[in-house]
Amino acid sequence: MSILIKNGHVIYGENLDVVCADVLIEGNRIVKVEKSINETADTVIDATGRVVSPGFINLHTHSPMGLLRGLADDLPLMDWLQNHIWPREAKLTPEYVKVGAYLGTLEMIKSGTTAFLDMYFHMDKVAEAVLEAGLRGYLSYGMIDLGDPDKTEKEVKDALREMEAIEKLNSDRVHFAFGPHAPYTCSIALLKEVRKLASEHNKLITIHVSETMAEIGQITERYGKSPVVLLDDIGFLGNDVIIAHGVWLDSRDIQILARHGVTVAHNPGSNMKLASGVMPIGKLLNAGVNIGLGTDGSASNNNLDMLEEMKLAALLHKVHNLDPVIADARTVFKMATQNGAKALRLNAGVIKEGYLADIAVINFNRPHLRPINDVISHLVYSANGNDVETTIVDGKILMLDGEVLTLNEEKVMREAEDVVEKIR
């Protein structure tokens, strides 16, 4: 199938040049970006007054956690996790998790996210939801053994079982990743086994690292070193590793991350809400560390809106550093698109010939987006997920003019309400 997007303000190429142009998609690729394309296409989208943007890449989330949205707010991280989130998650069956995944994918489609890196459990069910929704999902089973050797063995078996189930789907859009939860919840033995398996199977690894001061204290007391140094010492780090948060990083940590080509998934909304701290973005950028952007789960954000997350990232670092120049709009926009694609080894995040057709069309015919003085600035500082009108992934239209074509919105939301009543 072919799609022709006409008359839009197109964010073209790696340099984010905004051009008035048409975009031609054939199959799952962008084949032409130029003015006045006159070729016939199966579907023609009039993007007059709209911005044609690379789809957003959510580099860290827990998509089924939308079921827990608003159930435990305004609490410290460990209190929130141990006393509220984990007890409720213990009640989630595989089918309940699938319902949560439907809700999460629906929210992402409606706000222009085209790919995401997930960590949760029952990921075979999440994969089924992602496949139906039409998004790109990189799905990791969150492994926790708490130093118990029997649990270590079980977690490895469960992860491999999830990997096998996801690979049986044989989809170019749905992939397995290894997801040890964090150094404070995983034994050294488990972390080493994950490193070995990821290398053997050529899979990405995602892990929470240096999120809170309490975590730093716990790891330092247990091992006499920071979480990053610990992971370096055991040979865990590499350019296939994506660490979530990276809030409490010192100069040595940052040098280690840069040396190994590790990506940091920044989650400003969650970090602010849980009062975890502020990631040292300036030092990371100066060291050349790749930084992507994530929302974290909907229970700690409380949404999956990447447009909102860009604004939070830009504003947080400006006020924290008393520097209006840091985390400028273009830098943050690249975090939400190109940098995420780089971390996922995905030929997307850019609108350019030969790239995958993962695109969001955003309606700028709105008072808060006029006049169109600076498209990138407006997307970061003025727009929100509700302004997304059309979402295209892998050359397939998932939402057109605000109507989701791959999922039944009313059914998804009704089933989510039913599940929450059962676990409340």
Short mmCIF file of N, CA and C in Angstrom, two decimals, residues 3 5 10-13 23-31 33 45 51-58 108-109 111-116 130 134-138 172-175 333 336-338 340-342 344-362 388 390-399:
data_model
loop_
_atom_site.label_atom_id
_atom_site.label_comp_id
_atom_site.label_asym_id
_atom_site.label_seq_id
_atom_site.Cartn_x
_atom_site.Cartn_y
_atom_site.Cartn_z
N ILE A 3 0.97 5.61 0.62
CA ILE A 3 0.33 6.75 1.29
C ILE A 3 1.03 8.01 0.82
N ILE A 5 1.20 11.99 1.79
CA ILE A 5 0.86 13.07 2.72
C ILE A 5 1.16 14.38 2.03
N VAL A 10 6.90 19.65 6.98
CA VAL A 10 7.60 18.39 7.23
C VAL A 10 8.91 18.66 7.98
N ILE A 11 9.10 17.93 9.09
CA ILE A 11 10.37 17.98 9.81
C ILE A 11 11.30 16.98 9.12
N TYR A 12 12.20 17.52 8.29
CA TYR A 12 12.97 16.67 7.38
C TYR A 12 14.39 16.45 7.88
N GLY A 13 14.83 15.20 7.86
CA GLY A 13 16.22 14.87 8.08
C GLY A 13 16.71 15.00 9.51
N VAL A 23 5.06 13.93 1.38
CA VAL A 23 5.79 12.72 1.77
C VAL A 23 5.10 11.52 1.13
N LEU A 24 5.87 10.75 0.37
CA LEU A 24 5.33 9.55 -0.26
C LEU A 24 5.86 8.31 0.45
N ILE A 25 4.94 7.44 0.84
CA ILE A 25 5.27 6.19 1.52
C ILE A 25 4.85 5.04 0.63
N GLU A 26 5.76 4.10 0.42
CA GLU A 26 5.43 2.87 -0.30
C GLU A 26 5.85 1.69 0.56
N GLY A 27 4.92 0.78 0.79
CA GLY A 27 5.21 -0.31 1.72
C GLY A 27 5.43 0.27 3.10
N ASN A 28 6.55 -0.06 3.72
CA ASN A 28 6.81 0.45 5.06
C ASN A 28 7.92 1.52 5.09
N ARG A 29 8.25 2.08 3.92
CA ARG A 29 9.36 3.04 3.82
C ARG A 29 8.91 4.39 3.26
N ILE A 30 9.64 5.41 3.66
CA ILE A 30 9.50 6.73 3.05
C ILE A 30 10.34 6.72 1.78
N VAL A 31 9.73 6.98 0.64
CA VAL A 31 10.47 6.90 -0.62
C VAL A 31 10.72 8.25 -1.26
N VAL A 33 10.43 12.74 -0.44
CA VAL A 33 10.01 13.94 0.29
C VAL A 33 10.37 15.14 -0.58
N ILE A 45 -3.48 11.91 2.26
CA ILE A 45 -3.79 12.65 3.48
C ILE A 45 -3.45 14.11 3.26
N VAL A 51 1.69 19.54 10.93
CA VAL A 51 3.12 19.24 10.95
C VAL A 51 3.29 17.74 10.81
N VAL A 52 4.17 17.35 9.90
CA VAL A 52 4.47 15.94 9.69
C VAL A 52 5.79 15.65 10.40
N SER A 53 5.68 14.92 11.49
CA SER A 53 6.82 14.71 12.40
C SER A 53 7.22 13.24 12.44
N PRO A 54 8.49 12.96 12.73
CA PRO A 54 8.82 11.58 13.06
C PRO A 54 7.99 11.13 14.25
N GLY A 55 7.57 9.88 14.25
CA GLY A 55 6.84 9.37 15.41
C GLY A 55 7.74 9.39 16.63
N PHE A 56 7.14 9.49 17.80
CA PHE A 56 7.90 9.58 19.04
C PHE A 56 8.25 8.19 19.56
N ILE A 57 9.41 8.09 20.21
CA ILE A 57 9.90 6.81 20.71
C ILE A 57 10.02 6.90 22.22
N ASN A 58 9.17 6.15 22.90
CA ASN A 58 9.14 6.13 24.36
C ASN A 58 10.14 5.08 24.83
N MET A 108 -0.81 5.53 23.49
CA MET A 108 0.36 5.90 22.70
C MET A 108 0.00 6.22 21.26
N ILE A 109 -0.87 5.43 20.66
CA ILE A 109 -1.30 5.72 19.29
C ILE A 109 -1.92 7.12 19.21
N SER A 111 -1.40 9.68 20.95
CA SER A 111 -0.49 10.80 21.22
C SER A 111 0.79 10.75 20.38
N GLY A 112 0.79 9.94 19.31
CA GLY A 112 1.86 10.00 18.33
C GLY A 112 3.09 9.16 18.60
N THR A 113 3.05 8.31 19.62
CA THR A 113 4.17 7.40 19.86
C THR A 113 4.08 6.25 18.87
N THR A 114 5.21 5.92 18.25
CA THR A 114 5.22 4.85 17.25
C THR A 114 6.04 3.63 17.68
N ALA A 115 6.94 3.82 18.66
CA ALA A 115 7.73 2.70 19.18
C ALA A 115 7.99 2.92 20.65
N PHE A 116 8.11 1.81 21.41
CA PHE A 116 8.36 1.96 22.84
C PHE A 116 9.13 0.77 23.37
N VAL A 130 0.29 -5.49 21.38
CA VAL A 130 1.09 -4.60 20.53
C VAL A 130 0.94 -4.98 19.07
N GLY A 134 -0.63 -2.33 16.36
CA GLY A 134 0.14 -1.87 15.21
C GLY A 134 1.40 -1.09 15.55
N LEU A 135 1.71 -0.93 16.83
CA LEU A 135 2.91 -0.21 17.24
C LEU A 135 4.16 -1.08 17.13
N ARG A 136 5.32 -0.44 17.31
CA ARG A 136 6.56 -1.19 17.48
C ARG A 136 6.81 -1.33 18.98
N GLY A 137 6.99 -2.56 19.43
CA GLY A 137 7.22 -2.79 20.84
C GLY A 137 8.49 -3.58 21.08
N TYR A 138 9.33 -3.07 21.96
CA TYR A 138 10.52 -3.79 22.42
C TYR A 138 10.23 -4.17 23.86
N ASP A 172 8.23 -8.13 12.55
CA ASP A 172 9.30 -7.15 12.50
C ASP A 172 9.05 -5.98 13.45
N ARG A 173 7.84 -5.91 14.00
CA ARG A 173 7.49 -4.80 14.89
C ARG A 173 7.60 -5.15 16.37
N VAL A 174 7.59 -6.40 16.71
CA VAL A 174 7.56 -6.81 18.12
C VAL A 174 8.82 -7.61 18.44
N HIS A 175 9.59 -7.12 19.40
CA HIS A 175 10.88 -7.72 19.72
C HIS A 175 11.01 -7.94 21.23
N PHE A 333 13.82 17.41 21.37
CA PHE A 333 13.07 16.75 20.30
C PHE A 333 13.85 15.56 19.74
N ALA A 336 13.55 12.53 21.87
CA ALA A 336 12.27 11.82 21.74
C ALA A 336 12.11 11.10 20.41
N THR A 337 13.05 11.29 19.49
CA THR A 337 12.93 10.69 18.16
C THR A 337 14.22 9.97 17.76
N GLN A 338 15.18 10.72 17.25
CA GLN A 338 16.41 10.12 16.72
C GLN A 338 17.19 9.32 17.76
N GLY A 340 16.19 7.92 20.53
CA GLY A 340 15.50 6.68 20.88
C GLY A 340 15.67 5.62 19.81
N ALA A 341 15.58 6.04 18.55
CA ALA A 341 15.77 5.10 17.45
C ALA A 341 17.18 4.52 17.45
N LYS A 342 18.17 5.37 17.73
CA LYS A 342 19.56 4.90 17.79
C LYS A 342 19.71 3.83 18.87
N LEU A 344 17.49 1.81 20.02
CA LEU A 344 16.78 0.60 19.65
C LEU A 344 17.31 -0.04 18.37
N ARG A 345 18.34 0.59 17.79
CA ARG A 345 18.90 0.10 16.53
C ARG A 345 17.83 0.04 15.45
N LEU A 346 17.04 1.12 15.41
CA LEU A 346 15.86 1.19 14.56
C LEU A 346 16.06 2.27 13.51
N ASN A 347 15.81 1.94 12.26
CA ASN A 347 15.97 2.89 11.16
C ASN A 347 14.75 3.79 11.07
N ALA A 348 14.55 4.56 12.13
CA ALA A 348 13.39 5.44 12.21
C ALA A 348 13.82 6.69 12.98
N GLY A 349 12.82 7.48 13.41
CA GLY A 349 13.13 8.69 14.15
C GLY A 349 13.46 9.89 13.29
N VAL A 350 13.47 9.68 11.97
CA VAL A 350 13.79 10.74 11.01
C VAL A 350 12.86 10.60 9.81
N ILE A 351 12.39 11.72 9.29
CA ILE A 351 11.63 11.69 8.04
C ILE A 351 12.61 11.98 6.91
N LYS A 352 12.91 10.92 6.16
CA LYS A 352 13.90 11.01 5.09
C LYS A 352 13.77 9.78 4.22
N GLU A 353 14.14 9.92 2.97
CA GLU A 353 14.06 8.80 2.05
C GLU A 353 14.83 7.59 2.58
N GLY A 354 14.17 6.43 2.53
CA GLY A 354 14.80 5.19 2.97
C GLY A 354 14.51 4.80 4.40
N TYR A 355 13.99 5.74 5.20
CA TYR A 355 13.69 5.44 6.59
C TYR A 355 12.31 4.78 6.71
N LEU A 356 12.12 4.06 7.82
CA LEU A 356 10.82 3.45 8.08
C LEU A 356 9.75 4.52 8.22
N ALA A 357 8.58 4.20 7.72
CA ALA A 357 7.47 5.15 7.73
C ALA A 357 6.75 5.11 9.07
N ASP A 358 7.38 5.71 10.08
CA ASP A 358 6.80 5.86 11.42
C ASP A 358 6.62 7.36 11.64
N ILE A 359 5.37 7.82 11.53
CA ILE A 359 5.11 9.25 11.40
C ILE A 359 3.91 9.66 12.25
N ALA A 360 3.99 10.87 12.80
CA ALA A 360 2.84 11.48 13.49
C ALA A 360 2.49 12.78 12.77
N VAL A 361 1.23 12.96 12.48
CA VAL A 361 0.75 14.20 11.87
C VAL A 361 0.01 14.99 12.94
N ILE A 362 0.49 16.20 13.19
CA ILE A 362 -0.02 16.99 14.31
C ILE A 362 -0.75 18.21 13.78
N VAL A 388 -2.25 15.42 18.21
CA VAL A 388 -1.91 14.42 17.19
C VAL A 388 -3.19 13.96 16.51
N THR A 390 -3.03 12.02 13.21
CA THR A 390 -2.83 10.79 12.44
C THR A 390 -1.51 10.15 12.88
N THR A 391 -1.54 8.84 13.07
CA THR A 391 -0.34 8.09 13.45
C THR A 391 -0.13 6.95 12.47
N ILE A 392 1.09 6.89 11.94
CA ILE A 392 1.45 5.86 10.95
C ILE A 392 2.65 5.08 11.47
N VAL A 393 2.57 3.76 11.45
CA VAL A 393 3.68 2.91 11.88
C VAL A 393 3.90 1.84 10.82
N ASP A 394 5.16 1.73 10.38
CA ASP A 394 5.54 0.71 9.41
C ASP A 394 4.71 0.83 8.13
N GLY A 395 4.37 2.07 7.78
CA GLY A 395 3.60 2.32 6.57
C GLY A 395 2.13 2.01 6.68
N LYS A 396 1.63 1.75 7.89
CA LYS A 396 0.21 1.46 8.11
C LYS A 396 -0.40 2.55 8.96
N ILE A 397 -1.57 3.00 8.57
CA ILE A 397 -2.27 4.05 9.32
C ILE A 397 -2.96 3.43 10.52
N LEU A 398 -2.53 3.81 11.72
CA LEU A 398 -3.16 3.33 12.95
C LEU A 398 -4.25 4.26 13.44
N MET A 399 -4.08 5.55 13.16
CA MET A 399 -5.10 6.54 13.51
C MET A 399 -5.17 7.55 12.38
#
